[in-house]
Amino acid sequence: MLAGLLIGLIAGSLGGLVGVGGGVIVVPLMTEALKFRQQEAHGTSLVAVVFTSLVGSAIYYLHGSADIPAAAVLSGMALCTVRFGARYCCFLPELQLKRYFGLFLLSISLLLILKPFLPNALAGSLPYWVKWMVLVLLGALTGFISGMMGVGGGSFMVPVMVLFAGIAQHTAQGISLLAMIPASTLGAWTFWKLGNIRTRLLPGLVVGVLAGVYVGGSVAHLIPERELGLLFSVLLVYTASRYLRTTSQTAPVCT
């Protein structure tokens, strides 16, 4: 309980500060500090994603920053693929999954570095139907990655929506949170059926993440976004390098 609370507070605070989901922080903390198997860390993290998405989307909705039709398209497509991602994760050799997760962290760090420089130039020049095609493809990809990596997917959903669908930043963030509630729930259930969720850790983890997101989001405006994103990217690159250099091999445990 206490370990989950501490991990949740750290992950939620850092995630709230830089505007990413806690999954990219929760998973490394569980594998490094608690020595969870990679699959268990991904499954347990995805349960926390359900609750952060619920609370976060409610806040954005109350502030008018949620596009229900767009979220429905993303969510519907993500529901089609999230179970495949979760099952693929469970049947991967742990060494291979660690390296995939390292590559995923590197891609997130790159997005954080480029975020201040990403223009919204394509938005006005694209036909209306392109927006919906982008959402369909993005939803399918996000569902698979969310299930496989144990994350919400907002860190790559939001930039794609802003760049290629012409959606405003805050609205895109609200859409991503709302869209991932059903998909992350289904993904977490799949991990649970396959025996890859540490249920005893969940109460503290969920409370810690929710409290941490509130704290991190509250103080985020006090720190320059560009410098904060750069520092966090360095941390992610370091963590990714540890995953990519790992040599331990543990067979996946799935039933």
mmCIF file of C-alpha atoms in Angstrom:
data_model
loop_
_atom_site.group_PDB
_atom_site.id
_atom_site.type_symbol
_atom_site.label_atom_id
_atom_site.label_comp_id
_atom_site.label_asym_id
_atom_site.label_seq_id
_atom_site.Cartn_x
_atom_site.Cartn_y
_atom_site.Cartn_z
ATOM 1 C CA MET A 1 0.000 0.000 0.000
ATOM 2 C CA LEU A 2 2.695 2.510 1.047
ATOM 3 C CA ALA A 3 4.953 1.597 -1.884
ATOM 4 C CA GLY A 4 2.074 2.053 -4.310
ATOM 5 C CA LEU A 5 1.169 5.411 -2.768
ATOM 6 C CA LEU A 6 4.749 6.671 -3.056
ATOM 7 C CA ILE A 7 5.138 5.500 -6.662
ATOM 8 C CA GLY A 8 1.775 7.007 -7.549
ATOM 9 C CA LEU A 9 2.688 10.371 -6.008
ATOM 10 C CA ILE A 10 6.001 10.534 -7.876
ATOM 11 C CA ALA A 11 4.517 9.437 -11.195
ATOM 12 C CA GLY A 12 1.434 11.619 -10.915
ATOM 13 C CA SER A 13 3.408 14.712 -9.915
ATOM 14 C CA LEU A 14 5.928 14.376 -12.737
ATOM 15 C CA GLY A 15 3.201 13.525 -15.230
ATOM 16 C CA GLY A 16 1.123 16.509 -14.147
ATOM 17 C CA LEU A 17 4.132 18.802 -14.428
ATOM 18 C CA VAL A 18 4.978 17.936 -18.028
ATOM 19 C CA GLY A 19 1.550 16.923 -19.299
ATOM 20 C CA VAL A 20 2.105 13.205 -19.868
ATOM 21 C CA GLY A 21 0.315 10.229 -18.393
ATOM 22 C CA GLY A 22 1.813 8.586 -15.347
ATOM 23 C CA GLY A 23 2.334 5.262 -17.128
ATOM 24 C CA VAL A 24 5.728 6.212 -18.577
ATOM 25 C CA ILE A 25 6.909 6.809 -14.986
ATOM 26 C CA VAL A 26 4.908 4.169 -13.095
ATOM 27 C CA VAL A 27 6.224 1.274 -15.194
ATOM 28 C CA PRO A 28 9.968 1.996 -14.694
ATOM 29 C CA LEU A 29 9.445 2.620 -10.962
ATOM 30 C CA MET A 30 7.657 -0.702 -10.505
ATOM 31 C CA THR A 31 10.251 -2.681 -12.434
ATOM 32 C CA GLU A 32 13.252 -0.940 -10.841
ATOM 33 C CA ALA A 33 12.113 -0.329 -7.247
ATOM 34 C CA LEU A 34 9.676 -3.207 -6.719
ATOM 35 C CA LYS A 35 11.249 -5.683 -9.162
ATOM 36 C CA PHE A 36 7.957 -6.415 -10.907
ATOM 37 C CA ARG A 37 8.057 -8.392 -14.108
ATOM 38 C CA GLN A 38 7.638 -6.078 -17.089
ATOM 39 C CA GLN A 39 4.216 -7.532 -17.936
ATOM 40 C CA GLU A 40 2.980 -7.046 -14.352
ATOM 41 C CA ALA A 41 4.147 -3.431 -14.362
ATOM 42 C CA HIS A 42 2.313 -2.722 -17.632
ATOM 43 C CA GLY A 43 -0.925 -4.320 -16.434
ATOM 44 C CA THR A 44 -0.896 -2.637 -13.026
ATOM 45 C CA SER A 45 -0.079 0.723 -14.612
ATOM 46 C CA LEU A 46 -3.040 0.446 -16.972
ATOM 47 C CA VAL A 47 -5.440 0.224 -14.018
ATOM 48 C CA ALA A 48 -4.120 3.573 -12.769
ATOM 49 C CA VAL A 49 -4.625 4.995 -16.274
ATOM 50 C CA VAL A 50 -8.355 4.204 -16.004
ATOM 51 C CA PHE A 51 -8.740 6.387 -12.917
ATOM 52 C CA THR A 52 -6.563 9.267 -14.103
ATOM 53 C CA SER A 53 -8.511 9.303 -17.383
ATOM 54 C CA LEU A 54 -11.824 9.387 -15.511
ATOM 55 C CA VAL A 55 -10.852 12.308 -13.280
ATOM 56 C CA GLY A 56 -8.922 14.206 -15.947
ATOM 57 C CA SER A 57 -11.623 13.922 -18.606
ATOM 58 C CA ALA A 58 -14.280 15.097 -16.134
ATOM 59 C CA ILE A 59 -12.251 18.241 -15.419
ATOM 60 C CA TYR A 60 -11.716 18.970 -19.125
ATOM 61 C CA TYR A 61 -15.385 18.314 -19.890
ATOM 62 C CA LEU A 62 -16.538 20.751 -17.201
ATOM 63 C CA HIS A 63 -14.276 23.378 -18.766
ATOM 64 C CA GLY A 64 -15.735 22.742 -22.230
ATOM 65 C CA SER A 65 -12.552 21.140 -23.607
ATOM 66 C CA ALA A 66 -13.915 17.807 -24.784
ATOM 67 C CA ASP A 67 -15.175 16.909 -28.260
ATOM 68 C CA ILE A 68 -17.539 13.969 -27.652
ATOM 69 C CA PRO A 69 -17.855 12.790 -31.310
ATOM 70 C CA ALA A 70 -14.071 12.856 -31.793
ATOM 71 C CA ALA A 71 -13.541 11.004 -28.502
ATOM 72 C CA ALA A 72 -16.142 8.411 -29.553
ATOM 73 C CA VAL A 73 -14.301 7.703 -32.824
ATOM 74 C CA LEU A 74 -10.944 7.369 -31.055
ATOM 75 C CA SER A 75 -12.424 5.232 -28.304
ATOM 76 C CA GLY A 76 -14.271 2.920 -30.680
ATOM 77 C CA MET A 77 -11.150 2.195 -32.692
ATOM 78 C CA ALA A 78 -8.988 1.830 -29.577
ATOM 79 C CA LEU A 79 -11.431 -0.737 -28.199
ATOM 80 C CA CYS A 80 -10.869 -2.820 -31.329
ATOM 81 C CA THR A 81 -7.106 -3.072 -30.790
ATOM 82 C CA VAL A 82 -6.314 -2.674 -27.077
ATOM 83 C CA ARG A 83 -6.826 -6.361 -26.260
ATOM 84 C CA PHE A 84 -4.434 -7.356 -29.035
ATOM 85 C CA GLY A 85 -1.817 -5.038 -27.554
ATOM 86 C CA ALA A 86 -2.319 -6.407 -24.043
ATOM 87 C CA ARG A 87 -2.143 -10.028 -25.173
ATOM 88 C CA TYR A 88 0.896 -9.324 -27.352
ATOM 89 C CA CYS A 89 2.595 -7.782 -24.328
ATOM 90 C CA CYS A 90 1.883 -10.829 -22.175
ATOM 91 C CA PHE A 91 3.259 -13.308 -24.680
ATOM 92 C CA LEU A 92 6.450 -11.394 -25.496
ATOM 93 C CA PRO A 93 9.714 -12.515 -23.876
ATOM 94 C CA GLU A 94 10.455 -10.024 -21.094
ATOM 95 C CA LEU A 95 13.805 -8.970 -22.546
ATOM 96 C CA GLN A 96 12.173 -8.058 -25.856
ATOM 97 C CA LEU A 97 9.361 -6.180 -24.098
ATOM 98 C CA LYS A 98 11.877 -4.178 -22.047
ATOM 99 C CA ARG A 99 13.611 -3.084 -25.238
ATOM 100 C CA TYR A 100 10.321 -2.131 -26.896
ATOM 101 C CA PHE A 101 9.459 -0.071 -23.830
ATOM 102 C CA GLY A 102 12.866 1.616 -24.019
ATOM 103 C CA LEU A 103 12.201 2.596 -27.639
ATOM 104 C CA PHE A 104 8.763 3.867 -26.629
ATOM 105 C CA LEU A 105 10.319 6.086 -23.934
ATOM 106 C CA LEU A 106 12.782 7.467 -26.476
ATOM 107 C CA SER A 107 9.935 8.408 -28.825
ATOM 108 C CA ILE A 108 8.076 10.170 -26.003
ATOM 109 C CA SER A 109 11.199 12.113 -25.026
ATOM 110 C CA LEU A 110 11.591 13.236 -28.651
ATOM 111 C CA LEU A 111 7.977 14.437 -28.766
ATOM 112 C CA LEU A 112 8.498 16.413 -25.554
ATOM 113 C CA ILE A 113 11.598 18.098 -26.978
ATOM 114 C CA LEU A 114 9.832 18.967 -30.249
ATOM 115 C CA LYS A 115 6.516 19.961 -28.652
ATOM 116 C CA PRO A 116 7.231 23.735 -28.433
ATOM 117 C CA PHE A 117 8.265 23.781 -32.103
ATOM 118 C CA LEU A 118 5.336 21.811 -33.541
ATOM 119 C CA PRO A 119 3.263 24.113 -35.777
ATOM 120 C CA ASN A 120 -0.421 23.845 -36.466
ATOM 121 C CA ALA A 121 0.155 24.759 -40.097
ATOM 122 C CA LEU A 122 -1.589 21.774 -41.655
ATOM 123 C CA ALA A 123 -4.872 22.311 -39.860
ATOM 124 C CA GLY A 124 -6.393 24.882 -42.191
ATOM 125 C CA SER A 125 -5.257 23.281 -45.445
ATOM 126 C CA LEU A 126 -6.611 19.760 -44.900
ATOM 127 C CA PRO A 127 -10.090 18.615 -46.031
ATOM 128 C CA TYR A 128 -12.645 17.985 -43.272
ATOM 129 C CA TRP A 129 -12.757 14.240 -43.890
ATOM 130 C CA VAL A 130 -9.019 13.971 -43.255
ATOM 131 C CA LYS A 131 -9.623 14.883 -39.603
ATOM 132 C CA TRP A 132 -11.856 11.860 -39.180
ATOM 133 C CA MET A 133 -9.491 9.538 -41.031
ATOM 134 C CA VAL A 134 -6.687 10.719 -38.740
ATOM 135 C CA LEU A 135 -8.857 9.968 -35.695
ATOM 136 C CA VAL A 136 -9.773 6.487 -36.979
ATOM 137 C CA LEU A 137 -6.153 5.495 -37.627
ATOM 138 C CA LEU A 138 -4.901 7.186 -34.462
ATOM 139 C CA GLY A 139 -7.498 5.403 -32.334
ATOM 140 C CA ALA A 140 -6.509 1.989 -33.670
ATOM 141 C CA LEU A 141 -2.797 2.645 -33.153
ATOM 142 C CA THR A 142 -3.308 4.145 -29.703
ATOM 143 C CA GLY A 143 -5.371 1.201 -28.508
ATOM 144 C CA PHE A 144 -2.664 -1.286 -29.459
ATOM 145 C CA ILE A 145 0.165 0.767 -27.951
ATOM 146 C CA SER A 146 -1.821 1.464 -24.787
ATOM 147 C CA GLY A 147 -2.485 -2.223 -24.257
ATOM 148 C CA MET A 148 1.080 -3.218 -25.042
ATOM 149 C CA MET A 149 2.868 -0.508 -23.032
ATOM 150 C CA GLY A 150 0.458 -0.014 -20.132
ATOM 151 C CA VAL A 151 0.019 3.711 -20.809
ATOM 152 C CA GLY A 152 -2.824 6.042 -21.735
ATOM 153 C CA GLY A 153 -1.301 7.226 -24.993
ATOM 154 C CA GLY A 154 -2.013 10.937 -24.637
ATOM 155 C CA SER A 155 1.658 11.828 -25.075
ATOM 156 C CA PHE A 156 1.474 10.877 -28.761
ATOM 157 C CA MET A 157 -2.278 11.225 -29.382
ATOM 158 C CA VAL A 158 -2.332 14.930 -28.557
ATOM 159 C CA PRO A 159 0.469 16.070 -30.934
ATOM 160 C CA VAL A 160 -1.058 14.072 -33.807
ATOM 161 C CA MET A 161 -4.506 15.585 -33.236
ATOM 162 C CA VAL A 162 -3.075 19.102 -33.058
ATOM 163 C CA LEU A 163 -0.868 18.689 -36.131
ATOM 164 C CA PHE A 164 -2.996 16.621 -38.491
ATOM 165 C CA ALA A 165 -6.596 17.092 -37.337
ATOM 166 C CA GLY A 166 -6.546 20.812 -36.552
ATOM 167 C CA ILE A 167 -7.772 20.321 -32.972
ATOM 168 C CA ALA A 168 -6.840 22.880 -30.308
ATOM 169 C CA GLN A 169 -4.284 21.752 -27.693
ATOM 170 C CA HIS A 170 -6.582 21.760 -24.652
ATOM 171 C CA THR A 171 -9.425 20.127 -26.567
ATOM 172 C CA ALA A 172 -7.037 17.429 -27.825
ATOM 173 C CA GLN A 173 -5.945 16.721 -24.252
ATOM 174 C CA GLY A 174 -9.561 16.407 -23.124
ATOM 175 C CA ILE A 175 -10.382 14.137 -26.065
ATOM 176 C CA SER A 176 -7.437 11.828 -25.362
ATOM 177 C CA LEU A 177 -8.398 11.423 -21.690
ATOM 178 C CA LEU A 178 -12.053 10.758 -22.496
ATOM 179 C CA ALA A 179 -11.269 8.361 -25.335
ATOM 180 C CA MET A 180 -9.005 6.135 -23.271
ATOM 181 C CA ILE A 181 -11.475 5.357 -20.461
ATOM 182 C CA PRO A 182 -13.167 2.392 -22.217
ATOM 183 C CA ALA A 183 -9.985 1.165 -23.921
ATOM 184 C CA SER A 184 -7.794 1.264 -20.812
ATOM 185 C CA THR A 185 -10.560 -0.487 -18.847
ATOM 186 C CA LEU A 186 -10.703 -3.305 -21.402
ATOM 187 C CA GLY A 187 -6.910 -3.501 -21.525
ATOM 188 C CA ALA A 188 -6.648 -3.683 -17.728
ATOM 189 C CA TRP A 189 -9.289 -6.423 -17.655
ATOM 190 C CA THR A 190 -7.297 -8.388 -20.251
ATOM 191 C CA PHE A 191 -4.127 -8.095 -18.163
ATOM 192 C CA TRP A 192 -6.081 -9.188 -15.075
ATOM 193 C CA LYS A 193 -7.431 -12.281 -16.855
ATOM 194 C CA LEU A 194 -3.869 -13.173 -17.845
ATOM 195 C CA GLY A 195 -2.649 -12.808 -14.250
ATOM 196 C CA ASN A 196 -0.526 -9.708 -14.778
ATOM 197 C CA ILE A 197 -1.918 -7.211 -12.249
ATOM 198 C CA ARG A 198 -0.632 -6.808 -8.682
ATOM 199 C CA THR A 199 -3.953 -6.043 -7.005
ATOM 200 C CA ARG A 200 -2.476 -5.355 -3.545
ATOM 201 C CA LEU A 201 -0.585 -2.357 -4.919
ATOM 202 C CA LEU A 202 -3.592 -0.776 -6.627
ATOM 203 C CA PRO A 203 -5.313 1.194 -3.803
ATOM 204 C CA GLY A 204 -2.175 3.142 -2.900
ATOM 205 C CA LEU A 205 -1.116 3.528 -6.534
ATOM 206 C CA VAL A 206 -4.444 4.960 -7.673
ATOM 207 C CA VAL A 207 -4.716 7.387 -4.731
ATOM 208 C CA GLY A 208 -1.092 8.457 -5.186
ATOM 209 C CA VAL A 209 -1.398 9.050 -8.931
ATOM 210 C CA LEU A 210 -4.581 11.100 -8.575
ATOM 211 C CA ALA A 211 -3.101 13.232 -5.785
ATOM 212 C CA GLY A 212 0.162 13.613 -7.684
ATOM 213 C CA VAL A 213 -1.532 14.713 -10.907
ATOM 214 C CA TYR A 214 -3.373 17.416 -8.970
ATOM 215 C CA VAL A 215 -0.174 18.640 -7.288
ATOM 216 C CA GLY A 216 1.888 18.517 -10.479
ATOM 217 C CA GLY A 217 -0.755 20.255 -12.538
ATOM 218 C CA SER A 218 -1.145 22.961 -9.895
ATOM 219 C CA VAL A 219 2.539 23.949 -9.902
ATOM 220 C CA ALA A 220 3.256 23.349 -13.593
ATOM 221 C CA HIS A 221 2.587 26.981 -14.481
ATOM 222 C CA LEU A 222 5.363 28.097 -12.098
ATOM 223 C CA ILE A 223 8.089 26.411 -14.165
ATOM 224 C CA PRO A 224 8.957 27.298 -17.798
ATOM 225 C CA GLU A 225 7.429 24.560 -19.981
ATOM 226 C CA ARG A 226 10.342 24.306 -22.396
ATOM 227 C CA GLU A 227 13.000 23.814 -19.708
ATOM 228 C CA LEU A 228 10.799 21.406 -17.772
ATOM 229 C CA GLY A 229 10.105 19.302 -20.857
ATOM 230 C CA LEU A 230 13.802 19.194 -21.702
ATOM 231 C CA LEU A 231 14.798 18.032 -18.209
ATOM 232 C CA PHE A 232 12.108 15.369 -18.215
ATOM 233 C CA SER A 233 13.210 14.224 -21.664
ATOM 234 C CA VAL A 234 16.748 13.726 -20.343
ATOM 235 C CA LEU A 235 15.322 11.569 -17.541
ATOM 236 C CA LEU A 236 13.333 9.512 -20.051
ATOM 237 C CA VAL A 237 16.387 9.043 -22.294
ATOM 238 C CA TYR A 238 18.401 7.800 -19.309
ATOM 239 C CA THR A 239 15.618 5.402 -18.310
ATOM 240 C CA ALA A 240 15.242 4.216 -21.910
ATOM 241 C CA SER A 241 18.982 3.534 -22.150
ATOM 242 C CA ARG A 242 18.747 1.278 -19.084
ATOM 243 C CA TYR A 243 15.946 -0.685 -20.711
ATOM 244 C CA LEU A 244 17.779 -0.978 -24.019
ATOM 245 C CA ARG A 245 20.961 -2.195 -22.308
ATOM 246 C CA THR A 246 19.211 -4.795 -20.179
ATOM 247 C CA THR A 247 20.394 -8.378 -20.562
ATOM 248 C CA SER A 248 18.144 -10.211 -18.089
ATOM 249 C CA GLN A 249 15.651 -12.572 -19.639
ATOM 250 C CA THR A 250 12.496 -13.739 -17.920
ATOM 251 C CA ALA A 251 9.902 -15.860 -19.643
ATOM 252 C CA PRO A 252 6.439 -14.314 -19.826
ATOM 253 C CA VAL A 253 3.828 -15.818 -17.553
ATOM 254 C CA CYS A 254 0.450 -15.951 -19.294
ATOM 255 C CA THR A 255 -2.395 -18.370 -19.047
#
